[in-house]
């Protein structure tokens, strides 16, 4: 059954063109930030397209020219959390359920991630079969700056280092010129009974034609030896100490960035990264949900939202304020199963 949400004023437009199901995030003034209503429209449509023998691929994109998706509606969740509303539980539970549906989708899934792609936008794109970036794509996971940790923290290296990077090195499928995305979309839709191989060939033809990355090296190449050494510490305290001892301009810059972050979120992030390396997507999402609820029970999420989105003074007062004050016992508690309230995938 096709969704009725096909008008231009809908927050998300769901339509079928040829053999392609197309998801268009349509909140350009909010940089296509995703909310619970949008999640509740997208999830059942993906499930319906999975069962449709005449749907061969799913394409997701954003409108407005500035962003694919700037993340979730964090401020709304903070307001709800303060009031004890269930939105925080519902949003994360349903967001991660949608992420899992994308990661296990039986139909080929292509994300056109032109422009700002942050937080929840990462979840809508990276789990699919193909990710297409452009010269305008800005990719970040800023959750440690607002006191919440997200499962995609492996990509936080680009955020911590405040620099751009070569998409192929970071595992994105292809890179294309932003002004060619409409033509690419039409070519994808025109494919008859597309396979993973011929979609890959089509995307590669655009990549080669644009030659955006020709002659460019991975911008962190010159720092990789330091990165591997400095970030090899078993704890955040060890990593910070290594950065202090190194004293290079590169190390000092990373240290300054880390010192702005929530100590609690940094420690949660590191532990989850280490554990998640050997987990399935479902186990990672389940753990991530537990951490999201722990953060919603705490102080730093709300303080980060205040400092970044409400007062915008960029001066959060974290509690605890130092890494050493975040105990292993507290971290253990954040990772504990939630019983009947656990995420079930």
Coordinates of C-alpha atoms in Angstrom, one line a residue:
X1 CA 0.0 0.0 0.0
X2 CA 1.4 3.4 -1.0
X3 CA 1.6 6.1 1.6
X4 CA -0.8 9.0 1.3
X5 CA 1.9 11.5 2.3
X6 CA 2.9 12.7 -1.2
X7 CA 2.1 16.4 -0.9
X8 CA 4.8 19.0 -1.0
X9 CA 3.9 20.3 2.5
X10 CA 4.4 16.9 4.3
X11 CA 7.4 16.5 6.6
X12 CA 8.4 13.4 4.7
X13 CA 7.3 12.7 1.1
X14 CA 6.9 9.0 0.2
X15 CA 6.3 8.1 -3.4
X16 CA 6.8 5.3 -5.9
X17 CA 8.4 6.1 -9.3
X18 CA 9.0 3.1 -11.6
X19 CA 10.6 0.4 -9.6
X20 CA 11.9 2.8 -6.9
X21 CA 10.4 3.8 -3.6
X22 CA 11.6 7.3 -2.8
X23 CA 11.8 8.9 0.7
X24 CA 12.2 12.6 0.7
X25 CA 12.9 14.4 4.0
X26 CA 11.0 17.6 3.6
X27 CA 11.7 20.0 6.5
X28 CA 14.2 22.3 4.8
X29 CA 13.8 25.1 7.4
X30 CA 14.9 22.6 10.1
X31 CA 17.6 21.2 7.8
X32 CA 15.5 18.1 7.5
X33 CA 15.9 17.1 11.1
X34 CA 13.9 13.9 11.7
X35 CA 11.2 13.7 14.3
X36 CA 9.0 10.9 15.7
X37 CA 6.2 11.6 13.2
X38 CA 8.6 11.2 10.3
X39 CA 10.0 7.9 11.7
X40 CA 6.5 6.6 12.1
X41 CA 5.8 7.3 8.4
X42 CA 9.1 6.0 7.0
X43 CA 9.3 2.7 8.9
X44 CA 6.0 1.1 7.7
X45 CA 6.6 2.3 4.2
X46 CA 10.0 0.6 4.0
X47 CA 8.4 -2.6 5.3
X48 CA 5.7 -2.3 2.7
X49 CA 8.2 -1.8 -0.1
X50 CA 10.1 -4.8 1.1
X51 CA 7.1 -7.0 0.4
X52 CA 6.3 -5.4 -2.9
X53 CA 7.6 -7.5 -5.9
X54 CA 7.5 -4.4 -8.1
X55 CA 9.8 -2.3 -5.8
X56 CA 13.5 -3.0 -6.6
X57 CA 15.3 -0.2 -4.7
X58 CA 14.7 2.5 -2.1
X59 CA 16.2 6.0 -2.5
X60 CA 16.3 8.5 0.4
X61 CA 17.2 12.1 0.0
X62 CA 16.6 15.6 1.6
X63 CA 15.1 18.8 0.2
X64 CA 16.3 22.4 0.4
X65 CA 19.9 22.1 -0.9
X66 CA 21.5 22.6 2.5
X67 CA 21.1 19.3 4.3
X68 CA 20.3 15.7 3.9
X69 CA 19.4 15.5 7.6
X70 CA 20.8 17.5 10.4
X71 CA 19.9 14.8 13.0
X72 CA 17.0 14.3 15.4
X73 CA 14.9 16.9 17.1
X74 CA 17.1 17.1 20.2
X75 CA 15.5 20.1 21.7
X76 CA 12.0 18.5 21.6
X77 CA 13.5 15.4 23.4
X78 CA 15.1 17.6 26.0
X79 CA 11.9 19.4 26.7
X80 CA 10.0 16.1 26.9
X81 CA 12.6 14.6 29.2
X82 CA 12.3 17.4 31.7
X83 CA 8.6 16.9 31.9
X84 CA 8.9 13.1 32.2
X85 CA 7.2 12.7 28.9
X86 CA 7.7 9.4 27.0
X87 CA 9.0 11.0 23.8
X88 CA 12.6 10.3 24.7
X89 CA 11.9 6.6 25.1
X90 CA 9.7 6.4 22.1
X91 CA 11.9 8.5 19.8
X92 CA 15.1 6.5 20.4
X93 CA 13.3 3.1 20.4
X94 CA 11.6 3.8 17.1
X95 CA 14.7 5.5 15.6
X96 CA 16.9 2.5 16.3
X97 CA 14.2 0.1 15.1
X98 CA 14.2 2.1 11.8
X99 CA 18.0 2.0 11.6
X100 CA 17.8 -1.8 12.0
X101 CA 15.2 -2.0 9.3
X102 CA 17.5 0.0 7.0
X103 CA 20.5 -2.2 7.9
X104 CA 18.5 -5.4 7.2
X105 CA 16.5 -4.1 4.3
X106 CA 15.8 -6.8 1.6
X107 CA 15.6 -4.2 -1.1
X108 CA 18.6 -2.2 -2.3
X109 CA 18.9 1.1 -0.4
X110 CA 20.6 4.2 -1.8
X111 CA 21.1 7.3 0.4
X112 CA 21.9 10.6 -1.4
X113 CA 23.5 12.5 1.4
X114 CA 24.0 15.9 -0.1
X115 CA 24.7 18.7 2.5
X116 CA 24.7 18.5 6.2
X117 CA 24.5 15.0 7.6
X118 CA 24.5 14.7 11.3
X119 CA 23.3 12.4 14.1
X120 CA 20.1 10.8 13.1
X121 CA 20.8 11.6 9.5
X122 CA 23.8 9.2 9.8
X123 CA 21.5 6.5 11.0
X124 CA 19.2 7.0 8.0
X125 CA 22.1 6.6 5.5
X126 CA 25.1 4.6 6.6
X127 CA 23.3 1.3 7.3
X128 CA 22.0 1.0 3.7
X129 CA 23.7 -0.6 0.7
X130 CA 25.0 2.6 -0.9
X131 CA 25.9 6.0 0.4
X132 CA 26.5 8.8 -2.1
X133 CA 28.3 11.9 -0.9
X134 CA 28.9 15.2 -2.7
X135 CA 31.3 18.1 -2.5
X136 CA 28.7 19.8 -0.2
X137 CA 28.4 16.9 2.3
X138 CA 29.3 17.8 5.9
X139 CA 29.4 14.7 8.0
X140 CA 29.5 14.8 11.9
X141 CA 28.4 13.1 15.0
X142 CA 28.3 15.9 17.6
X143 CA 26.7 14.0 20.4
X144 CA 29.6 14.2 22.9
X145 CA 29.3 18.0 22.7
X146 CA 25.7 17.9 23.9
X147 CA 26.2 15.2 26.5
X148 CA 24.7 12.2 24.6
X149 CA 26.5 9.4 23.0
X150 CA 25.6 7.7 19.7
X151 CA 26.4 4.4 18.2
X152 CA 28.2 5.8 15.2
X153 CA 31.0 7.3 17.3
X154 CA 33.5 5.4 15.2
X155 CA 33.1 8.3 12.7
X156 CA 33.6 10.9 15.4
X157 CA 37.2 11.1 14.3
X158 CA 36.1 13.6 11.7
X159 CA 34.3 15.6 14.3
X160 CA 37.2 15.5 16.9
X161 CA 39.7 16.5 14.3
X162 CA 37.6 19.4 12.9
X163 CA 38.7 18.6 9.3
X164 CA 37.3 17.2 6.1
X165 CA 38.2 13.7 4.9
X166 CA 38.2 11.4 1.9
X167 CA 34.9 9.6 1.8
X168 CA 36.3 6.4 0.4
X169 CA 38.6 6.1 3.4
X170 CA 35.6 6.4 5.7
X171 CA 33.6 3.7 4.0
X172 CA 31.2 5.8 2.0
X173 CA 30.3 4.2 -1.3
X174 CA 30.7 6.9 -3.9
X175 CA 31.2 10.6 -4.3
X176 CA 29.4 12.7 -6.9
X177 CA 28.8 16.3 -7.9
X178 CA 25.8 17.7 -6.0
X179 CA 24.3 19.3 -9.1
X180 CA 24.3 15.9 -10.8
X181 CA 22.2 14.2 -8.2
X182 CA 18.9 14.7 -10.0
X183 CA 20.3 13.0 -13.1
X184 CA 21.7 10.2 -11.0
X185 CA 18.4 9.7 -9.3
X186 CA 16.7 9.5 -12.7
X187 CA 19.3 7.0 -13.9
X188 CA 18.7 4.9 -10.8
X189 CA 14.9 4.9 -11.3
X190 CA 15.4 4.0 -15.0
X191 CA 17.3 0.7 -14.1
X192 CA 15.2 -2.3 -14.9
X193 CA 15.3 -5.0 -12.1
X194 CA 18.5 -3.4 -10.7
X195 CA 21.1 -5.6 -9.0
X196 CA 23.7 -4.5 -6.5
X197 CA 26.4 -4.8 -9.2
X198 CA 24.7 -2.5 -11.8
X199 CA 23.8 0.1 -9.2
X200 CA 27.5 0.1 -8.1
X201 CA 28.5 0.4 -11.7
X202 CA 26.2 3.4 -12.2
X203 CA 27.4 5.1 -9.1
X204 CA 31.0 4.5 -10.1
X205 CA 30.4 6.1 -13.5
X206 CA 29.3 9.3 -11.8
X207 CA 32.2 9.1 -9.5
X208 CA 34.7 8.8 -12.3
X209 CA 33.0 11.5 -14.4
X210 CA 33.1 14.1 -11.7
X211 CA 36.7 13.3 -10.7
X212 CA 36.1 15.2 -7.5
X213 CA 38.7 13.3 -5.5
X214 CA 41.3 12.9 -8.3
X215 CA 44.7 13.7 -7.0
X216 CA 43.6 14.2 -3.5
X217 CA 45.0 12.2 -0.6
X218 CA 43.3 11.3 2.6
X219 CA 43.7 14.5 4.6
X220 CA 44.6 12.6 7.8
X221 CA 47.4 10.6 6.1
X222 CA 50.1 12.7 7.5
X223 CA 48.7 12.3 11.0
X224 CA 47.8 8.6 11.0
X225 CA 50.9 7.4 12.9
X226 CA 50.2 9.9 15.6
X227 CA 46.5 9.0 15.7
X228 CA 47.3 5.3 16.0
X229 CA 49.7 6.1 18.9
X230 CA 47.9 8.8 20.7
X231 CA 44.4 7.2 20.7
X232 CA 45.6 3.7 21.6
X233 CA 45.1 4.4 25.3
X234 CA 42.9 1.9 27.2
X235 CA 41.0 4.7 28.9
X236 CA 40.1 8.3 28.1
X237 CA 42.5 9.4 30.9
X238 CA 45.3 7.6 29.1
X239 CA 44.4 9.2 25.8
X240 CA 44.3 12.7 27.3
X241 CA 47.7 12.1 29.0
X242 CA 49.2 10.9 25.7
X243 CA 48.0 14.1 24.0
X244 CA 49.4 16.2 26.8
X245 CA 52.8 14.5 26.7
X246 CA 53.0 14.7 22.9
X247 CA 52.6 18.5 22.9
X248 CA 52.5 18.8 19.1
X249 CA 50.2 21.3 17.5
X250 CA 48.1 18.4 16.2
X251 CA 47.8 16.8 19.7
X252 CA 47.0 20.2 21.4
X253 CA 44.2 20.8 18.9
X254 CA 42.7 17.4 19.6
X255 CA 43.1 17.9 23.4
X256 CA 41.3 21.3 23.2
X257 CA 38.4 19.6 21.3
X258 CA 38.1 16.8 23.8
X259 CA 38.2 19.1 26.8
X260 CA 35.0 20.8 25.5
X261 CA 33.1 17.5 25.6
X262 CA 31.1 15.9 28.3
X263 CA 33.5 13.7 30.3
X264 CA 30.6 11.2 30.9
X265 CA 29.8 11.0 27.2
X266 CA 33.5 10.6 26.2
X267 CA 33.9 7.6 28.6
X268 CA 30.6 6.1 27.4
X269 CA 31.7 6.5 23.8
X270 CA 35.1 4.9 24.3
X271 CA 33.7 1.9 26.1
X272 CA 30.9 1.4 23.6
X273 CA 33.3 1.7 20.7
X274 CA 35.6 -1.0 22.1
X275 CA 32.7 -3.3 22.9
X276 CA 30.8 -2.6 19.7
X277 CA 33.6 -3.7 17.5
X278 CA 32.6 -7.3 18.0
X279 CA 28.9 -6.9 18.2
X280 CA 26.1 -7.4 15.6
X281 CA 24.1 -4.3 14.4
X282 CA 21.2 -5.5 16.6
X283 CA 23.4 -5.8 19.7
X284 CA 25.0 -2.4 19.1
X285 CA 21.6 -0.7 18.7
X286 CA 20.2 -2.4 21.8
X287 CA 23.2 -1.2 23.8
X288 CA 22.9 2.2 22.2
X289 CA 19.3 2.4 23.4
X290 CA 20.4 1.6 26.9
X291 CA 22.9 4.4 26.8
X292 CA 20.4 6.9 25.3
X293 CA 18.1 6.3 28.3
X294 CA 21.0 6.6 30.8
X295 CA 21.8 10.0 29.2
X296 CA 18.2 11.1 29.4
X297 CA 18.2 10.3 33.1
X298 CA 21.4 12.3 33.7
X299 CA 22.4 16.0 33.7
X300 CA 24.8 16.5 30.8
X301 CA 22.3 15.9 27.9
X302 CA 20.1 18.8 29.1
X303 CA 23.0 21.0 29.9
X304 CA 24.5 20.4 26.5
X305 CA 21.2 21.3 24.8
X306 CA 21.0 24.4 26.9
X307 CA 24.6 25.5 26.0
X308 CA 24.4 24.6 22.3
X309 CA 20.8 25.1 21.2
X310 CA 19.0 27.3 23.8
X311 CA 21.2 29.9 25.4
X312 CA 24.0 29.2 22.8
X313 CA 26.7 30.4 25.2
X314 CA 28.8 27.3 24.2
X315 CA 29.8 27.0 27.9
X316 CA 28.3 23.8 29.3
X317 CA 28.9 23.0 32.9
X318 CA 29.3 19.3 32.9
X319 CA 28.6 17.1 36.0
X320 CA 30.9 15.4 36.7
X321 CA 33.3 18.0 35.3
X322 CA 36.4 15.7 35.1
X323 CA 37.1 12.4 33.5
X324 CA 38.4 11.1 36.8
X325 CA 35.1 11.7 38.5
X326 CA 33.2 9.4 36.1
X327 CA 33.4 6.0 37.9
X328 CA 33.5 2.6 36.4
X329 CA 30.5 1.7 38.5
X330 CA 28.5 4.5 37.0
X331 CA 29.5 3.4 33.5
X332 CA 28.5 -0.2 34.3
X333 CA 25.1 0.9 35.4
X334 CA 24.6 2.8 32.0
X335 CA 25.2 -0.4 30.1
X336 CA 22.9 -2.6 32.2
X337 CA 19.8 -4.3 30.4
X338 CA 16.5 -2.5 30.9
X339 CA 14.4 -5.6 31.4
X340 CA 11.0 -5.2 29.8
X341 CA 12.0 -1.8 28.6
X342 CA 15.0 -3.0 26.5
X343 CA 15.0 -2.5 22.8
X344 CA 13.7 -5.6 21.1
X345 CA 14.8 -6.1 17.4

